[in-house]
Short mmCIF file of C-alpha atoms and ligand atoms in Angstrom, two decimals:
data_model
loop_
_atom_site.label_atom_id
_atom_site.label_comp_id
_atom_site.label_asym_id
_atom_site.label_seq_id
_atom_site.Cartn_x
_atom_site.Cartn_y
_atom_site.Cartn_z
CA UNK A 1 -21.79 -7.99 -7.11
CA UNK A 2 -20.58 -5.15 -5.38
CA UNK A 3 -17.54 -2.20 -5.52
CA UNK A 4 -15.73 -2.25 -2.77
CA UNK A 5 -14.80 1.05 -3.58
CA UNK A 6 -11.64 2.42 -2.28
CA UNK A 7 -12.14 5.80 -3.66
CA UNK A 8 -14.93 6.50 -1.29
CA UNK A 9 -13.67 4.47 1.44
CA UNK A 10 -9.76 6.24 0.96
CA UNK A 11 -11.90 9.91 0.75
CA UNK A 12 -13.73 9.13 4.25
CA UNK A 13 -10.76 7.93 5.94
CA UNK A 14 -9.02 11.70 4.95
CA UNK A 15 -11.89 13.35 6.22
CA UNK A 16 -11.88 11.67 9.96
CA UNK A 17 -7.98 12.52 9.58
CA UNK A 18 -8.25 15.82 8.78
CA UNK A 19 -10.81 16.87 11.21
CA UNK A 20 -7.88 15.28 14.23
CA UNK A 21 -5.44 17.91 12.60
CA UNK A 22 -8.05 20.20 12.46
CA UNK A 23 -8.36 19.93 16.33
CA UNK A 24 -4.71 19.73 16.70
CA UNK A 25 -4.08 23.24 15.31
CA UNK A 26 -6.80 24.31 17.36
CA UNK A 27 -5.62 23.11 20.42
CA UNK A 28 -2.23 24.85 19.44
CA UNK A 29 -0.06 21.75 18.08
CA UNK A 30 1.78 21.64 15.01
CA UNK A 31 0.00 19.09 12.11
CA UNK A 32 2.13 15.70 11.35
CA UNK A 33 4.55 15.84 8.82
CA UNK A 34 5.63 14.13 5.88
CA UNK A 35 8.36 13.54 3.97
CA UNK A 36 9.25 11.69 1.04
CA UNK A 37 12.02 11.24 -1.13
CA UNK A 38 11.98 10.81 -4.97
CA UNK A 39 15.26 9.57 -6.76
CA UNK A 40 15.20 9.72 -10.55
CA UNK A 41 12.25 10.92 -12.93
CA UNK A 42 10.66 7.54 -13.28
CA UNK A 43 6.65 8.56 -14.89
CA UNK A 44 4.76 6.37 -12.23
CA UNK A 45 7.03 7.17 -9.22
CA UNK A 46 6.50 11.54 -9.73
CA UNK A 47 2.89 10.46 -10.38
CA UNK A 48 2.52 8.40 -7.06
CA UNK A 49 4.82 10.72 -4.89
CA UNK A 50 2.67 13.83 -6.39
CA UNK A 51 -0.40 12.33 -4.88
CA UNK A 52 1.18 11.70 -1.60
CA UNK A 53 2.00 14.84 -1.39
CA UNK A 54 -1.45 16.25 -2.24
CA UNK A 55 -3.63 14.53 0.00
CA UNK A 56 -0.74 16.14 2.87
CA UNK A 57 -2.27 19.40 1.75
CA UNK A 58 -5.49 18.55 1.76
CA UNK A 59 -5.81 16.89 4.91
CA UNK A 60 -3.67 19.61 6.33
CA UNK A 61 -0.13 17.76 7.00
CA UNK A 62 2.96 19.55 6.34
CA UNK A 63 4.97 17.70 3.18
CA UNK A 64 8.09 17.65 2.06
CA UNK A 65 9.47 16.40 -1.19
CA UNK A 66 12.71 15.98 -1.82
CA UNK A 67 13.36 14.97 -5.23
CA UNK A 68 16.82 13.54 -6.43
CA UNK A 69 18.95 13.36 -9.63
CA UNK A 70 18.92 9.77 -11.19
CA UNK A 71 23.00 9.65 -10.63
CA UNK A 72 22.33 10.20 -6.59
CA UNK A 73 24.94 8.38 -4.99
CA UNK A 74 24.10 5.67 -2.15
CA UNK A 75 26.19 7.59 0.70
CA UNK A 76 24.48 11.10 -0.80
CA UNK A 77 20.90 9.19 0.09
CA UNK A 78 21.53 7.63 2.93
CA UNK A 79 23.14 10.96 4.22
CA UNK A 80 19.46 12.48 3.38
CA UNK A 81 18.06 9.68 5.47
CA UNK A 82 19.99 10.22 8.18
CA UNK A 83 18.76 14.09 8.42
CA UNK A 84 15.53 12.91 8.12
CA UNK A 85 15.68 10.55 10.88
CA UNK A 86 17.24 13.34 13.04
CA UNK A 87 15.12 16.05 11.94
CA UNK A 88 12.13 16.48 14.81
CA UNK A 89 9.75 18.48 12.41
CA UNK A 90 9.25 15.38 10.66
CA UNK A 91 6.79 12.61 11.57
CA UNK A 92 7.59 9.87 8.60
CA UNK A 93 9.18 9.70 5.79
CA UNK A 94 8.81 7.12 2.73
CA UNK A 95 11.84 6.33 0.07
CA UNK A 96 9.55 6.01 -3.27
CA UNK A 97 10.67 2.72 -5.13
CA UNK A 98 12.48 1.26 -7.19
CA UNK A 99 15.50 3.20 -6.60
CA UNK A 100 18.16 3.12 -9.78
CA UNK A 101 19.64 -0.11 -10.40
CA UNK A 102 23.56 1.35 -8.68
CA UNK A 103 21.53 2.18 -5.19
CA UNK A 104 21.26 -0.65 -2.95
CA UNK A 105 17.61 -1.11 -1.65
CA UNK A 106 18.10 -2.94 1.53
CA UNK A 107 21.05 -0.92 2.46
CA UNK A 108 18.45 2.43 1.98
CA UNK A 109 15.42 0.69 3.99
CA UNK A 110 17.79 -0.75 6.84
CA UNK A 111 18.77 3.02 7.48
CA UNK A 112 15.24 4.67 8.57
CA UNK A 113 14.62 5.17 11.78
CA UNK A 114 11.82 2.59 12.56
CA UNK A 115 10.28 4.92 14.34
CA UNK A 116 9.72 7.63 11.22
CA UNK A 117 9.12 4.61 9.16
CA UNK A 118 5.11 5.24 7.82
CA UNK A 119 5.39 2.52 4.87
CA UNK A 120 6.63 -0.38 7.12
CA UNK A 121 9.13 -1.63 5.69
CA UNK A 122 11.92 -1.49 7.97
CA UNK A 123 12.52 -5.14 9.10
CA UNK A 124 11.93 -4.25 13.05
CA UNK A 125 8.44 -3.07 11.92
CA UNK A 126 8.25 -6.15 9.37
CA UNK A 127 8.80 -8.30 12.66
CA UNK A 128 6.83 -6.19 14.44
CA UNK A 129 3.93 -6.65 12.43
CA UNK A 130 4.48 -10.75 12.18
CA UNK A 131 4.29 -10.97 16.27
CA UNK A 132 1.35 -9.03 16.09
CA UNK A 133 2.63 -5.78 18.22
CA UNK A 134 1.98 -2.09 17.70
CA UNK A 135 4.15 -1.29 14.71
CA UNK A 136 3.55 0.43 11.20
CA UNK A 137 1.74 -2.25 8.70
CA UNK A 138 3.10 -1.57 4.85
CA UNK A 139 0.34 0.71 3.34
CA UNK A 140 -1.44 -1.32 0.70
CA UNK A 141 -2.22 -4.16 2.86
CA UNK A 142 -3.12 -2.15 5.50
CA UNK A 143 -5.94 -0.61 3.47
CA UNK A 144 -6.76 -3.95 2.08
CA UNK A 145 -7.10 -5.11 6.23
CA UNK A 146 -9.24 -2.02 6.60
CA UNK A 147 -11.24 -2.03 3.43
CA UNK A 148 -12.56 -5.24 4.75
CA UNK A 149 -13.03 -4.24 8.28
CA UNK A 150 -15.29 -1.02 6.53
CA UNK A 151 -17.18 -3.50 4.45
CA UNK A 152 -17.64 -5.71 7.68
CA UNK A 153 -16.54 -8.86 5.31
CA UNK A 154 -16.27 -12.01 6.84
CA UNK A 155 -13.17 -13.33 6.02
CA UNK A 156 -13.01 -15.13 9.43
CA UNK A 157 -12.15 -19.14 8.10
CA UNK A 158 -12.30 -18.81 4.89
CA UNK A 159 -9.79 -19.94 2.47
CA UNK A 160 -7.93 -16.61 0.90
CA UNK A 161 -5.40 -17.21 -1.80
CA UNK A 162 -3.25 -14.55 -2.41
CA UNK A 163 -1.05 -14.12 -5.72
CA UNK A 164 2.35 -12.47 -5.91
CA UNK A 165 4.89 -12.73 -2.58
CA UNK A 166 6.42 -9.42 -2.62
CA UNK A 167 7.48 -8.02 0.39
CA UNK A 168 5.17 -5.04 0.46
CA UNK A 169 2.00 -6.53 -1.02
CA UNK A 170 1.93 -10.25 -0.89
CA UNK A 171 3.67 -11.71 1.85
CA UNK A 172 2.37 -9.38 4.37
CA UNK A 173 -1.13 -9.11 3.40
CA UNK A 174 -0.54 -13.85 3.59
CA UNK A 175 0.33 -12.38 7.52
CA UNK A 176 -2.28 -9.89 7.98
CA UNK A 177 -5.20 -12.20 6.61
CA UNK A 178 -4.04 -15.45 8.97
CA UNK A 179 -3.80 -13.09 12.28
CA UNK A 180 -6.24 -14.30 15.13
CA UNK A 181 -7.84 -11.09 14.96
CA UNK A 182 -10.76 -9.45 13.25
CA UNK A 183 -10.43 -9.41 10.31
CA UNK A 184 -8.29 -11.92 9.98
CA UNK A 185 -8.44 -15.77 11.05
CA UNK A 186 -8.33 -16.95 7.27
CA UNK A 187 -6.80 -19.99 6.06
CA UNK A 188 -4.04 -18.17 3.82
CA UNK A 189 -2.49 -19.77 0.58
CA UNK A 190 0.31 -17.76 -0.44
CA UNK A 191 1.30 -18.07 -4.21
CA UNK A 192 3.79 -17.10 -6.72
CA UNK A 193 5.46 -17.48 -9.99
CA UNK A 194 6.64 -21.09 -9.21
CA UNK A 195 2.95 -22.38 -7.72
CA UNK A 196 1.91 -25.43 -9.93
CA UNK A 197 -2.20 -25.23 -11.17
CA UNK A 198 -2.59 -21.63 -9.77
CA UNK A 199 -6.08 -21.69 -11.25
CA UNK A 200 -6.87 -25.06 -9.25
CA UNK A 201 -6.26 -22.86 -6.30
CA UNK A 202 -7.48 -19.68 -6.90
CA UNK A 203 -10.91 -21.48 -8.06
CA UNK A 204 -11.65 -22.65 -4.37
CA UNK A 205 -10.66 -19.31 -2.72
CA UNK A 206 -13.13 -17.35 -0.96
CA UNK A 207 -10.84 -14.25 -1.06
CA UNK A 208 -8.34 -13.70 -3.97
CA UNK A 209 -5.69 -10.94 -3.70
CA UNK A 210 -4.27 -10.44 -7.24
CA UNK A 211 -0.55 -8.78 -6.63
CA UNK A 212 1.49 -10.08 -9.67
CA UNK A 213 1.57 -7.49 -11.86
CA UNK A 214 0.24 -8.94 -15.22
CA UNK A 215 -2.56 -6.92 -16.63
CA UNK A 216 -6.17 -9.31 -16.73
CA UNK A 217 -4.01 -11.98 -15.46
CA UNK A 218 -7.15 -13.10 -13.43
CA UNK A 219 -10.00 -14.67 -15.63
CA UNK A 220 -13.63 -15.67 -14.63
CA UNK A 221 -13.17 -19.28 -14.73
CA UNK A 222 -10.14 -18.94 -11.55
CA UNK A 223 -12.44 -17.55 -9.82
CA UNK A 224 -14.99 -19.27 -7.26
CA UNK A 225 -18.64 -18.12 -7.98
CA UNK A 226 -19.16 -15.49 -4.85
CA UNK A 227 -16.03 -14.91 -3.99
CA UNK A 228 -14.43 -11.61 -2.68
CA UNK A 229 -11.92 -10.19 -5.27
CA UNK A 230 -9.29 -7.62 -4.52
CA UNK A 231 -6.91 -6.17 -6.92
CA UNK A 232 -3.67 -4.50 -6.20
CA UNK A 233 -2.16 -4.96 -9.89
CA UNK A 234 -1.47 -1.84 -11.69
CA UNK A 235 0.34 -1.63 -14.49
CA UNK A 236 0.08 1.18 -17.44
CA UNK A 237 -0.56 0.03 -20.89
CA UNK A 238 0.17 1.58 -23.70
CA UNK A 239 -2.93 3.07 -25.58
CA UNK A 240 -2.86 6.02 -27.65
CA UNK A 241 -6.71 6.68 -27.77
CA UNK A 242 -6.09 7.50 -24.41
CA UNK A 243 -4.82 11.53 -24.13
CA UNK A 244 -1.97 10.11 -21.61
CA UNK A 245 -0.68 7.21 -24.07
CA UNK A 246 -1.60 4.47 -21.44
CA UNK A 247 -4.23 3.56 -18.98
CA UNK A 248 -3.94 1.73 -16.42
CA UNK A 249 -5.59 -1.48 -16.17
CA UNK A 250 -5.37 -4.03 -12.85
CA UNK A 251 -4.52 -7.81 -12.72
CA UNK A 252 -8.43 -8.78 -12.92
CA UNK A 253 -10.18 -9.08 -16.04
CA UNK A 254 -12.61 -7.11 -14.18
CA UNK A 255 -15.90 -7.21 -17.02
CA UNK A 256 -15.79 -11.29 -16.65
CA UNK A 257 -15.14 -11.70 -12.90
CA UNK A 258 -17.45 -8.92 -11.51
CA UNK A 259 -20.41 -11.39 -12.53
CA UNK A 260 -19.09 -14.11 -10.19
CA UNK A 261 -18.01 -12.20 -7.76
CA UNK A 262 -19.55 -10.99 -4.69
CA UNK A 263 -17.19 -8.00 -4.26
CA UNK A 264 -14.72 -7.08 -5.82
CA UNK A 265 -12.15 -3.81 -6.16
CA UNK A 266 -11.78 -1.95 -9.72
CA UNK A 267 -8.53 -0.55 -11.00
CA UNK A 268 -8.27 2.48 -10.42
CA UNK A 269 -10.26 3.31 -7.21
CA UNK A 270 -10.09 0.16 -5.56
CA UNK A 271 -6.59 -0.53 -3.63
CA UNK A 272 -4.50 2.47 -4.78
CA UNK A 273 -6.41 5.25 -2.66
CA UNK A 274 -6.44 2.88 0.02
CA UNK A 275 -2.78 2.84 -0.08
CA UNK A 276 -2.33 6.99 0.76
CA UNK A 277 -5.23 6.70 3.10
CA UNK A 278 -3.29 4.14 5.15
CA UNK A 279 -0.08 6.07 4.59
CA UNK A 280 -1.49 9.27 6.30
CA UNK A 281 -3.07 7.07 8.80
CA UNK A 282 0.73 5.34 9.89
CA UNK A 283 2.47 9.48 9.60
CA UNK A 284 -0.29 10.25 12.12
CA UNK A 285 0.41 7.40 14.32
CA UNK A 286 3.92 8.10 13.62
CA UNK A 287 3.17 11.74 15.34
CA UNK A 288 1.05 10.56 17.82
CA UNK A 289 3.23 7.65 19.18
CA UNK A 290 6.37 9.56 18.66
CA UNK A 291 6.18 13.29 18.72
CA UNK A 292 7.16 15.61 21.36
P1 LIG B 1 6.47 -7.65 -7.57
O1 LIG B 1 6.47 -7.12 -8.95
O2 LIG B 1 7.58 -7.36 -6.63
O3 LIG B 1 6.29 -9.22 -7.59
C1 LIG B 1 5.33 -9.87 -8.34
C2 LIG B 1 4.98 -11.18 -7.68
O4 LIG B 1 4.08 -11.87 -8.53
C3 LIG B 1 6.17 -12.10 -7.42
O5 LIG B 1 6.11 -12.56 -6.10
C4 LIG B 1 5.97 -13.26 -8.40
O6 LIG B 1 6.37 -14.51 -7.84
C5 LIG B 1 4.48 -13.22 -8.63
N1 LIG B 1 4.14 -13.69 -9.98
C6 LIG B 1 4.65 -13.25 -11.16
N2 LIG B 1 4.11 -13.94 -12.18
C7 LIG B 1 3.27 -14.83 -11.65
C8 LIG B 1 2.42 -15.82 -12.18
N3 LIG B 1 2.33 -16.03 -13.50
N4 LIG B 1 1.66 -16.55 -11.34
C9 LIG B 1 1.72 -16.35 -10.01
N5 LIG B 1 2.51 -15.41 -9.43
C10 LIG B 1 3.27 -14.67 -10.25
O7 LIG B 1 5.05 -7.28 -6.90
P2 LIG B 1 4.51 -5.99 -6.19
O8 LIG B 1 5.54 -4.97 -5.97
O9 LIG B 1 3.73 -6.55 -5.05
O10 LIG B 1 3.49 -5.40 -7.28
C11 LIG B 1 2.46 -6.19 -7.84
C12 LIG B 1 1.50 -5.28 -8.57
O11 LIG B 1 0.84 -4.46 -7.61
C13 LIG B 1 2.14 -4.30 -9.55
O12 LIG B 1 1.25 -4.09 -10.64
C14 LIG B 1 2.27 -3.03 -8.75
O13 LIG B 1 2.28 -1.87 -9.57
C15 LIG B 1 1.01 -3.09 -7.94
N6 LIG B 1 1.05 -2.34 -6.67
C16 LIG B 1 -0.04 -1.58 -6.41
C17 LIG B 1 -0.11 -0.87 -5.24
C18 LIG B 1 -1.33 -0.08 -4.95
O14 LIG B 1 -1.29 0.84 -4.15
N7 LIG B 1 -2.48 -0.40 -5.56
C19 LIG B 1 0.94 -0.92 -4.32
C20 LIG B 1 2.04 -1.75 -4.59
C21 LIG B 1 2.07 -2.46 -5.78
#
């Protein structure tokens, strides 16, 4: 068995970007810029947002948070969205999710400007991405696509069964996998909470991505003996040995499966600093394609 291990992989990928804004400033340009906005004071959210906003820093971006009340109205966010889109010192922008319950996602996502948007989820770039031209891929399967390509796996017609059909983790990462591209060229099974004998499937996939949600969901006998695991779950469970009340545990019962698999990602350092690699990767195509 082997880590694929996206704390390394995330850390190198930072480097190579911060040494192109190192030349930048040299050469005289401004560094890319990002921007992200925070509604509310959900734990996870400030935590994720925070670490966005560090690797900016370290890599040398420019950042900007703008953080929220929880009573926000829609118009008062989508006004913020619409400086941001207009604003030429900034690059990309993300909206953290969820947004409160009164906010209406698709309404929020509809109005970035596709070209500012660095997580992908703007339905032009969704389409984009589906018809296989030059668009911004949602982070966390991006660095799942590129955590492969580092680890030269060959995925190329195997059978990769994917779990959970979200619309930022599962069902692009069921388009990213089936491209005719390397890597790519899989035989994708896309499943959910309605599939019928998931473990019948997962058992003769060569490449599982767990993206459900449920902590150890994944057990050693669903999985096929040598097969590449990758887990995006992360969920925070409550445990008050642990100084922050919680710890956060993945959707792979990782102790069982990492003896019958032949790589596999652990939770945390696996997907999740993939997922801000790839994030400062799309602001500085974002500045790059766009800027100027
Ligand atoms: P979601 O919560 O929007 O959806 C969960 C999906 O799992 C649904 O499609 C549902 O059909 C499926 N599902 C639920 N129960 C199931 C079951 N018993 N069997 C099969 N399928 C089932 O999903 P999401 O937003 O993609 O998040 C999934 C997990 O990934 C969460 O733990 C989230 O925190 C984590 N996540 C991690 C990163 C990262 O950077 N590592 C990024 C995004 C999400």
């Amino acid at each position: 068995m082997k880590i694929l291990d996206g704390k390394k992989t995330g850390n190198d990928i930072k480097s190579e970007i911060a040494d192109q804004v190192l030349q930048l400033k040299k050469s005289g340009k401004r560094p890319p810029h990002l921007a992200a906005v925070l509604v509310g004071n959900d734990g996870a959210s400030l935590t994720y947002v925070g670490s966005k906003v560090r690797s900016c820093e370290r890599i040398g971006y420019e950042s900007t948070l703008i953080k929220l009340p929880e009573e926000t109205t829609e118009q008062t966010l989508l006004n913020q969205i619409q400086e941001l889109n207009t604003n030429p010192a900034i690059d990309g922008f993300i909206v953290q999710l969820p947004l409160p319950a009164h906010i209406d996602e698709e309404k929020i996502l509809m109005a970035v400007d596709p070209k500012k948007d660095v997580d992908g989820f703007h339905p032009t770039n969704f389409g984009k991405m589906a018809l296989d031209m030059e668009t911004f891929i949602p982070a966390t399967p991006f660095g799942i696509m590129e955590l492969i390509r580092r680890y030269d796996l060959d995925i190329s017609g195997k059978h990769a069964v994917i779990i959970g059909r979200s619309h930022i983790v599962g069902r692009p990462m069921s388009i990213l996998l089936s491209r005719k591209s390397s890597p790519g060229n899989a035989t994708v099974t896309l499943t959910h909470s309605r599939t019928k004998n998931l473990s019948e499937i997962t058992k003769q996939a060569d490449i599982v991505v767990s993206a459900l949600g449920v902590p150890n969901f994944l057990k050693a006998n669903m999985v096929k003996q040598g097969a590449i695991v990758i887990d995006v779950g992360i969920t925070r469970v409550p445990d008050e040995s642990h100084p922050k009340g919680y710890v956060i545990t993945g959707d792979v019962d990782f102790e069982a499966v990492r003896h019958k698999a032949s790589y596999i990602t652990p939770v945390p350092g696996g997907v999740g600093p993939m997922t801000i690699a790839m994030l400062l990767q799309n602001t500085f195509l974002a500045y790059s394609r766009y800027a100027n």
